[in-house]
């Protein structure tokens, strides 16, 4: 074999080795990504137990005139309401999102009564059966059982108070979030919550601008030193304007928190659409957003869980009617406004979002 021929063979051997190496790397990468997906899925579904919720909702059904049934398609925890047979959707994933009234990066506080209040409270629900997302807005002034602690962390007991203050009774970080999750879960009859994410309000400009800003039509007139807009006016929110639109309110005006919640719902609906477009362009967008927000955020949602959720959410829809909110009445308390949910409407909301109708067998 001549020298030229040997060189050509050597070159082809090198090319083949490189190609095989690339195939192996791609294969290993795919295996690692799949393993990450499986790990995230398993971790998410192990985070919540629905036993207490099934018992609580069954008890509520009995109070509302329902009866426990046996045989046929009936299973423990099933509910019959207004003639419809409901069963809890065990594949559903629910996350609590909190907007904390702090502009700074997250820092643990020494006093367990100064963790910051949650001015925005939302549940994000992912239903893999119909590939839809639902968001439930919860008024900050919702009156519910709140765990109280003194400045040294000693437990005082529970008191019916505004849900927003529960986050304050903690360390401003993980402990505050865990106590908020517990309070929201109890409010929703021990609803299983698979994870939480609390974001200090100072991160809003970062969240907003990473999708290029949000364009919307103002739902109310706002006249503040740092931000003015008239109802019906269209605006592209960039930078701090997004923060002002989501956070500012006139505390001297009755139910200003309720009107602000409507602004937050409007913004989040628009943001969800913009974020989904980003996700379609770049599947790593949630991880990039996670890294951008890390200093302003406290979450128990891990990277492998985010990887799994990103792949799932890419195929989900978010119809406008899937943005729900608690219904009830806002009244003026002795000092602050108080929101009292309509318990029957809340019960029906839980059935609509977290349960499914059971098809009756013919014959």
Tab-separated table of C-alpha atoms in Angstrom:
chain	number	residue	atom	x	y	z
A	1	UNK	CA	0.000	0.000	0.000
A	2	UNK	CA	1.494	3.340	-1.012
A	3	UNK	CA	1.980	6.282	1.356
A	4	UNK	CA	-0.909	8.270	-0.186
A	5	UNK	CA	-3.305	5.365	0.304
A	6	UNK	CA	-2.234	4.884	3.932
A	7	UNK	CA	-2.811	8.581	4.666
A	8	UNK	CA	-6.300	8.440	3.131
A	9	UNK	CA	-7.161	5.401	5.282
A	10	UNK	CA	-5.853	7.142	8.397
A	11	UNK	CA	-7.974	10.200	7.647
A	12	UNK	CA	-11.081	8.042	7.167
A	13	UNK	CA	-10.355	6.211	10.438
A	14	UNK	CA	-10.136	9.544	12.232
A	15	UNK	CA	-13.404	10.753	10.650
A	16	UNK	CA	-15.169	7.502	11.590
A	17	UNK	CA	-13.919	7.775	15.181
A	18	UNK	CA	-15.081	11.387	15.403
A	19	UNK	CA	-18.506	10.468	14.011
A	20	UNK	CA	-18.827	7.537	16.394
A	21	UNK	CA	-17.776	9.781	19.241
A	22	UNK	CA	-20.440	12.331	18.278
A	23	UNK	CA	-23.085	9.588	18.093
A	24	UNK	CA	-22.070	8.350	21.535
A	25	UNK	CA	-22.181	11.906	22.961
A	26	UNK	CA	-25.622	12.544	21.466
A	27	UNK	CA	-26.837	9.212	22.796
A	28	UNK	CA	-25.436	9.869	26.269
A	29	UNK	CA	-26.910	13.363	26.205
A	30	UNK	CA	-30.332	11.985	25.262
A	31	UNK	CA	-30.080	9.349	28.002
A	32	UNK	CA	-29.055	11.996	30.563
A	33	UNK	CA	-31.916	14.282	29.478
A	34	UNK	CA	-34.399	11.413	29.661
A	35	UNK	CA	-33.080	10.480	33.111
A	36	UNK	CA	-33.464	14.109	34.177
A	37	UNK	CA	-37.063	14.078	32.901
A	38	UNK	CA	-37.909	10.869	34.747
A	39	UNK	CA	-36.250	12.092	37.937
A	40	UNK	CA	-38.157	15.379	37.780
A	41	UNK	CA	-41.483	13.641	37.158
A	42	UNK	CA	-40.989	11.166	40.009
A	43	UNK	CA	-39.941	13.918	42.404
A	44	UNK	CA	-42.928	16.125	41.557
A	45	UNK	CA	-45.497	13.402	42.038
A	46	UNK	CA	-43.954	12.309	45.324
A	47	UNK	CA	-44.286	15.796	46.799
A	48	UNK	CA	-47.992	15.672	47.604
A	49	UNK	CA	-50.508	13.389	49.303
A	50	UNK	CA	-54.214	13.702	48.432
A	51	UNK	CA	-55.569	11.602	51.342
A	52	UNK	CA	-56.574	14.545	53.545
A	53	UNK	CA	-58.152	16.411	50.644
A	54	UNK	CA	-60.303	13.459	49.605
A	55	UNK	CA	-61.573	13.115	53.171
A	56	UNK	CA	-62.228	16.863	53.541
A	57	UNK	CA	-64.090	17.190	50.228
A	58	UNK	CA	-66.121	14.055	50.933
A	59	UNK	CA	-67.115	15.595	54.262
A	60	UNK	CA	-68.062	18.834	52.523
A	61	UNK	CA	-70.132	16.874	50.001
A	62	UNK	CA	-72.041	15.222	52.857
A	63	UNK	CA	-72.719	18.627	54.455
A	64	UNK	CA	-74.141	19.814	51.138
A	65	UNK	CA	-76.584	16.918	50.969
A	66	UNK	CA	-74.523	14.362	49.063
A	67	UNK	CA	-74.344	10.709	50.051
A	68	UNK	CA	-71.532	8.156	49.994
A	69	UNK	CA	-72.166	5.454	47.402
A	70	UNK	CA	-70.870	1.944	46.964
A	71	UNK	CA	-70.354	-0.504	44.117
A	72	UNK	CA	-70.221	0.066	40.408
A	73	UNK	CA	-67.685	2.701	39.351
A	74	UNK	CA	-67.645	4.347	42.767
A	75	UNK	CA	-64.223	4.784	44.425
A	76	UNK	CA	-63.099	6.222	47.750
A	77	UNK	CA	-63.027	10.009	47.542
A	78	UNK	CA	-65.539	10.233	44.695
A	79	UNK	CA	-68.174	12.946	44.957
A	80	UNK	CA	-71.615	13.350	43.484
A	81	UNK	CA	-72.619	16.987	43.133
A	82	UNK	CA	-75.759	18.196	41.374
A	83	UNK	CA	-76.159	14.754	39.862
A	84	UNK	CA	-72.622	14.605	38.446
A	85	UNK	CA	-70.127	11.928	39.545
A	86	UNK	CA	-66.676	13.468	40.175
A	87	UNK	CA	-63.282	11.842	40.805
A	88	UNK	CA	-60.035	13.545	41.837
A	89	UNK	CA	-57.477	13.863	39.014
A	90	UNK	CA	-54.377	12.274	40.566
A	91	UNK	CA	-52.190	13.284	37.607
A	92	UNK	CA	-52.733	17.004	38.116
A	93	UNK	CA	-49.799	19.181	39.248
A	94	UNK	CA	-50.347	22.286	41.373
A	95	UNK	CA	-47.850	25.024	42.236
A	96	UNK	CA	-48.113	28.033	44.536
A	97	UNK	CA	-46.659	31.310	43.255
A	98	UNK	CA	-46.174	34.268	45.592
A	99	UNK	CA	-45.180	37.856	44.876
A	100	UNK	CA	-43.453	39.233	47.982
A	101	UNK	CA	-43.501	42.947	48.829
A	102	UNK	CA	-39.714	43.276	48.829
A	103	UNK	CA	-37.584	45.009	46.190
A	104	UNK	CA	-34.303	43.519	47.369
A	105	UNK	CA	-32.742	40.154	46.667
A	106	UNK	CA	-33.870	37.365	48.988
A	107	UNK	CA	-32.256	37.430	52.417
A	108	UNK	CA	-33.229	35.424	55.453
A	109	UNK	CA	-34.473	37.557	58.351
A	110	UNK	CA	-33.721	36.932	62.006
A	111	UNK	CA	-37.165	37.886	63.304
A	112	UNK	CA	-39.764	35.239	62.428
A	113	UNK	CA	-42.458	37.907	62.157
A	114	UNK	CA	-40.761	40.004	59.469
A	115	UNK	CA	-40.602	37.729	56.445
A	116	UNK	CA	-42.523	40.049	54.095
A	117	UNK	CA	-46.122	39.816	52.940
A	118	UNK	CA	-47.356	38.089	49.788
A	119	UNK	CA	-49.084	40.786	47.737
A	120	UNK	CA	-49.760	38.362	44.876
A	121	UNK	CA	-50.961	34.790	45.430
A	122	UNK	CA	-51.686	32.382	42.577
A	123	UNK	CA	-52.094	28.664	42.050
A	124	UNK	CA	-50.813	27.287	38.734
A	125	UNK	CA	-52.498	24.010	37.797
A	126	UNK	CA	-51.209	21.714	35.042
A	127	UNK	CA	-53.667	19.101	33.780
A	128	UNK	CA	-51.923	16.454	31.620
A	129	UNK	CA	-55.265	14.908	30.641
A	130	UNK	CA	-56.506	17.863	28.598
A	131	UNK	CA	-53.089	19.565	28.180
A	132	UNK	CA	-54.334	22.808	29.708
A	133	UNK	CA	-53.087	25.199	32.357
A	134	UNK	CA	-55.343	26.910	34.872
A	135	UNK	CA	-54.398	29.828	37.112
A	136	UNK	CA	-56.380	30.634	40.249
A	137	UNK	CA	-55.951	34.108	41.710
A	138	UNK	CA	-56.331	34.338	45.482
A	139	UNK	CA	-56.992	37.772	47.058
A	140	UNK	CA	-54.246	38.752	49.485
A	141	UNK	CA	-56.875	39.742	52.065
A	142	UNK	CA	-58.520	36.294	52.076
A	143	UNK	CA	-59.433	35.489	55.680
A	144	UNK	CA	-58.138	32.071	56.682
A	145	UNK	CA	-56.306	30.268	59.486
A	146	UNK	CA	-52.816	31.781	59.825
A	147	UNK	CA	-50.092	30.350	62.059
A	148	UNK	CA	-48.714	33.001	64.415
A	149	UNK	CA	-45.168	33.169	65.852
A	150	UNK	CA	-43.331	35.659	68.036
A	151	UNK	CA	-40.057	37.360	67.021
A	152	UNK	CA	-38.079	34.457	68.488
A	153	UNK	CA	-39.981	31.838	66.511
A	154	UNK	CA	-42.144	30.573	69.364
A	155	UNK	CA	-45.514	29.300	68.118
A	156	UNK	CA	-48.525	31.258	69.408
A	157	UNK	CA	-51.301	29.330	67.703
A	158	UNK	CA	-53.589	30.083	64.767
A	159	UNK	CA	-55.734	33.116	64.134
A	160	UNK	CA	-58.145	34.021	61.352
A	161	UNK	CA	-56.344	36.736	59.428
A	162	UNK	CA	-55.382	37.912	55.944
A	163	UNK	CA	-53.565	35.187	54.006
A	164	UNK	CA	-50.879	37.648	52.866
A	165	UNK	CA	-49.376	37.943	56.344
A	166	UNK	CA	-48.619	34.215	56.662
A	167	UNK	CA	-45.403	34.636	54.666
A	168	UNK	CA	-44.323	37.273	57.185
A	169	UNK	CA	-44.313	34.692	59.968
A	170	UNK	CA	-41.141	32.970	58.878
A	171	UNK	CA	-37.585	33.581	57.737
A	172	UNK	CA	-38.442	35.406	54.505
A	173	UNK	CA	-37.254	32.330	52.622
A	174	UNK	CA	-37.970	28.599	52.774
A	175	UNK	CA	-39.776	28.580	56.123
A	176	UNK	CA	-42.066	31.444	55.084
A	177	UNK	CA	-42.932	29.624	51.854
A	178	UNK	CA	-43.635	26.317	53.571
A	179	UNK	CA	-46.027	28.018	55.992
A	180	UNK	CA	-47.748	29.818	53.109
A	181	UNK	CA	-48.150	26.517	51.249
A	182	UNK	CA	-49.735	25.017	54.355
A	183	UNK	CA	-52.170	27.940	54.725
A	184	UNK	CA	-53.240	27.859	51.061
A	185	UNK	CA	-53.587	24.083	51.135
A	186	UNK	CA	-55.912	24.305	54.153
A	187	UNK	CA	-57.928	27.061	52.479
A	188	UNK	CA	-58.520	24.647	49.572
A	189	UNK	CA	-59.532	21.713	51.797
A	190	UNK	CA	-55.999	20.305	52.154
A	191	UNK	CA	-55.259	20.525	48.428
A	192	UNK	CA	-51.965	18.775	47.514
A	193	UNK	CA	-49.425	21.385	46.340
A	194	UNK	CA	-46.471	19.984	44.404
A	195	UNK	CA	-44.149	22.952	44.709
A	196	UNK	CA	-43.818	26.660	45.446
A	197	UNK	CA	-42.065	29.696	44.023
A	198	UNK	CA	-41.878	33.046	45.837
A	199	UNK	CA	-40.437	36.006	43.948
A	200	UNK	CA	-39.557	39.377	45.443
A	201	UNK	CA	-41.284	42.183	43.548
A	202	UNK	CA	-37.914	43.688	42.621
A	203	UNK	CA	-37.579	40.917	40.026
A	204	UNK	CA	-40.623	42.021	38.020
A	205	UNK	CA	-38.616	44.201	35.568
A	206	UNK	CA	-36.317	41.223	34.890
A	207	UNK	CA	-39.225	38.831	34.349
A	208	UNK	CA	-40.971	41.361	32.126
A	209	UNK	CA	-38.068	42.357	29.906
A	210	UNK	CA	-36.788	38.829	29.295
A	211	UNK	CA	-39.832	38.313	27.021
A	212	UNK	CA	-39.473	41.747	25.429
A	213	UNK	CA	-42.080	43.509	27.564
A	214	UNK	CA	-45.839	43.053	27.761
A	215	UNK	CA	-48.373	45.061	25.783
A	216	UNK	CA	-51.857	45.462	27.237
A	217	UNK	CA	-54.816	47.800	27.679
A	218	UNK	CA	-55.113	49.374	31.123
A	219	UNK	CA	-58.116	48.082	33.066
A	220	UNK	CA	-58.182	51.066	35.431
A	221	UNK	CA	-56.867	54.608	35.713
A	222	UNK	CA	-53.700	54.905	37.801
A	223	UNK	CA	-52.297	58.240	38.925
A	224	UNK	CA	-49.113	57.917	40.938
A	225	UNK	CA	-45.946	59.990	41.091
A	226	UNK	CA	-43.958	57.304	39.299
A	227	UNK	CA	-46.658	55.964	36.963
A	228	UNK	CA	-49.754	57.357	35.251
A	229	UNK	CA	-52.136	55.684	32.838
A	230	UNK	CA	-55.807	56.029	31.916
A	231	UNK	CA	-58.316	53.199	31.728
A	232	UNK	CA	-58.456	51.829	28.176
A	233	UNK	CA	-55.043	53.191	27.208
A	234	UNK	CA	-52.677	50.747	25.509
A	235	UNK	CA	-49.135	50.495	26.764
A	236	UNK	CA	-46.025	48.388	26.272
A	237	UNK	CA	-44.786	47.732	29.789
A	238	UNK	CA	-41.003	47.796	30.012
A	239	UNK	CA	-38.707	47.873	33.052
A	240	UNK	CA	-40.121	49.452	36.208
A	241	UNK	CA	-43.441	50.306	34.534
A	242	UNK	CA	-44.329	46.604	34.781
A	243	UNK	CA	-43.642	46.741	38.515
A	244	UNK	CA	-45.749	49.866	38.986
A	245	UNK	CA	-48.666	48.378	37.031
A	246	UNK	CA	-48.609	45.186	39.084
A	247	UNK	CA	-47.839	46.628	42.501
A	248	UNK	CA	-49.165	50.185	42.936
A	249	UNK	CA	-52.556	50.755	44.519
A	250	UNK	CA	-54.369	53.482	46.433
A	251	UNK	CA	-54.726	51.991	49.907
A	252	UNK	CA	-57.253	54.702	50.833
A	253	UNK	CA	-59.637	53.418	48.150
A	254	UNK	CA	-61.906	50.509	49.131
A	255	UNK	CA	-61.061	47.169	47.486
A	256	UNK	CA	-57.935	48.546	45.813
A	257	UNK	CA	-56.308	45.142	46.416
A	258	UNK	CA	-59.147	43.485	44.480
A	259	UNK	CA	-58.678	45.827	41.528
A	260	UNK	CA	-54.939	45.233	41.629
A	261	UNK	CA	-55.598	41.492	41.484
A	262	UNK	CA	-57.529	42.073	38.239
A	263	UNK	CA	-54.480	43.891	36.834
A	264	UNK	CA	-52.248	41.029	37.916
A	265	UNK	CA	-54.580	38.495	36.285
A	266	UNK	CA	-54.569	40.505	33.059
A	267	UNK	CA	-50.784	40.781	33.070
A	268	UNK	CA	-50.194	37.105	33.856
A	269	UNK	CA	-52.527	36.032	31.062
A	270	UNK	CA	-50.527	38.132	28.590
A	271	UNK	CA	-47.233	36.983	30.092
A	272	UNK	CA	-48.196	33.319	29.836
A	273	UNK	CA	-48.725	33.757	26.104
A	274	UNK	CA	-45.398	35.534	25.655
A	275	UNK	CA	-43.561	32.937	27.752
A	276	UNK	CA	-45.098	30.055	25.782
A	277	UNK	CA	-43.853	31.626	22.549
A	278	UNK	CA	-40.371	31.901	24.057
A	279	UNK	CA	-40.568	28.287	25.157
A	280	UNK	CA	-41.460	27.163	21.639
A	281	UNK	CA	-38.425	29.031	20.318
A	282	UNK	CA	-36.097	27.822	23.049
A	283	UNK	CA	-36.879	24.801	25.251
A	284	UNK	CA	-34.197	25.964	27.725
A	285	UNK	CA	-36.054	29.244	28.371
A	286	UNK	CA	-37.413	28.149	31.799
A	287	UNK	CA	-33.908	27.263	32.964
A	288	UNK	CA	-32.578	30.621	31.724
A	289	UNK	CA	-35.411	32.413	33.516
A	290	UNK	CA	-34.698	30.370	36.633
A	291	UNK	CA	-31.069	31.486	36.598
A	292	UNK	CA	-32.027	35.125	35.962
A	293	UNK	CA	-34.360	35.164	38.956
A	294	UNK	CA	-32.314	33.042	41.344
A	295	UNK	CA	-31.256	35.891	43.641
A	296	UNK	CA	-34.827	37.178	43.950
A	297	UNK	CA	-36.533	33.824	44.241
A	298	UNK	CA	-37.171	31.061	46.756
A	299	UNK	CA	-38.420	27.762	45.343
A	300	UNK	CA	-38.410	24.062	46.033
A	301	UNK	CA	-38.779	23.288	42.305
A	302	UNK	CA	-35.521	21.630	41.270
A	303	UNK	CA	-33.698	21.747	37.935
A	304	UNK	CA	-34.818	18.232	36.981
A	305	UNK	CA	-38.414	19.168	37.804
A	306	UNK	CA	-38.102	22.317	35.676
A	307	UNK	CA	-36.742	20.195	32.832
A	308	UNK	CA	-39.761	17.887	33.031
A	309	UNK	CA	-42.229	20.778	33.340
A	310	UNK	CA	-40.686	22.647	30.397
A	311	UNK	CA	-41.160	19.654	28.119
A	312	UNK	CA	-44.745	19.193	29.316
A	313	UNK	CA	-45.788	22.856	29.256
A	314	UNK	CA	-44.557	23.310	25.673
A	315	UNK	CA	-47.625	21.417	24.487
A	316	UNK	CA	-50.133	22.990	26.892
A	317	UNK	CA	-52.808	25.548	26.108
A	318	UNK	CA	-53.956	28.413	28.315
A	319	UNK	CA	-57.489	29.484	27.335
A	320	UNK	CA	-58.579	32.846	28.749
A	321	UNK	CA	-61.422	31.240	30.690
A	322	UNK	CA	-58.824	29.149	32.562
A	323	UNK	CA	-57.830	32.172	34.623
A	324	UNK	CA	-60.044	31.783	37.651
A	325	UNK	CA	-60.285	33.633	40.943
A	326	UNK	CA	-61.885	33.102	44.311
A	327	UNK	CA	-65.353	34.596	44.574
A	328	UNK	CA	-66.650	36.140	47.744
A	329	UNK	CA	-67.143	39.434	49.556
A	330	UNK	CA	-64.701	42.139	50.632
A	331	UNK	CA	-65.662	44.011	53.793
A	332	UNK	CA	-63.984	46.645	55.899
A	333	UNK	CA	-62.624	45.085	59.088
A	334	UNK	CA	-61.720	46.950	62.248
A	335	UNK	CA	-58.398	47.987	60.719
A	336	UNK	CA	-57.871	46.357	57.297
A	337	UNK	CA	-60.061	45.034	54.498
A	338	UNK	CA	-61.105	41.386	54.753
A	339	UNK	CA	-62.090	39.027	51.943
A	340	UNK	CA	-64.401	36.117	52.768
A	341	UNK	CA	-64.620	33.384	50.105
A	342	UNK	CA	-68.007	31.967	49.157
A	343	UNK	CA	-67.510	28.408	50.439
A	344	UNK	CA	-70.004	26.811	48.048
A	345	UNK	CA	-68.431	28.538	45.034
A	346	UNK	CA	-64.958	27.520	46.253
A	347	UNK	CA	-66.135	23.922	46.590
A	348	UNK	CA	-67.466	23.944	43.025
A	349	UNK	CA	-64.263	25.576	41.744
A	350	UNK	CA	-62.227	22.737	43.264
A	351	UNK	CA	-64.483	20.164	41.596
A	352	UNK	CA	-64.215	21.901	38.216
A	353	UNK	CA	-60.434	22.306	38.265
A	354	UNK	CA	-59.080	19.376	40.284
A	355	UNK	CA	-61.729	16.702	39.658
A	356	UNK	CA	-63.075	15.062	36.514
A	357	UNK	CA	-66.502	13.792	35.592
A	358	UNK	CA	-66.771	10.007	35.636
A	359	UNK	CA	-68.483	8.636	32.538
A	360	UNK	CA	-71.381	6.350	33.346
A	361	UNK	CA	-71.311	2.869	31.860
A	362	UNK	CA	-74.191	2.259	29.487
A	363	UNK	CA	-76.678	-0.321	30.664
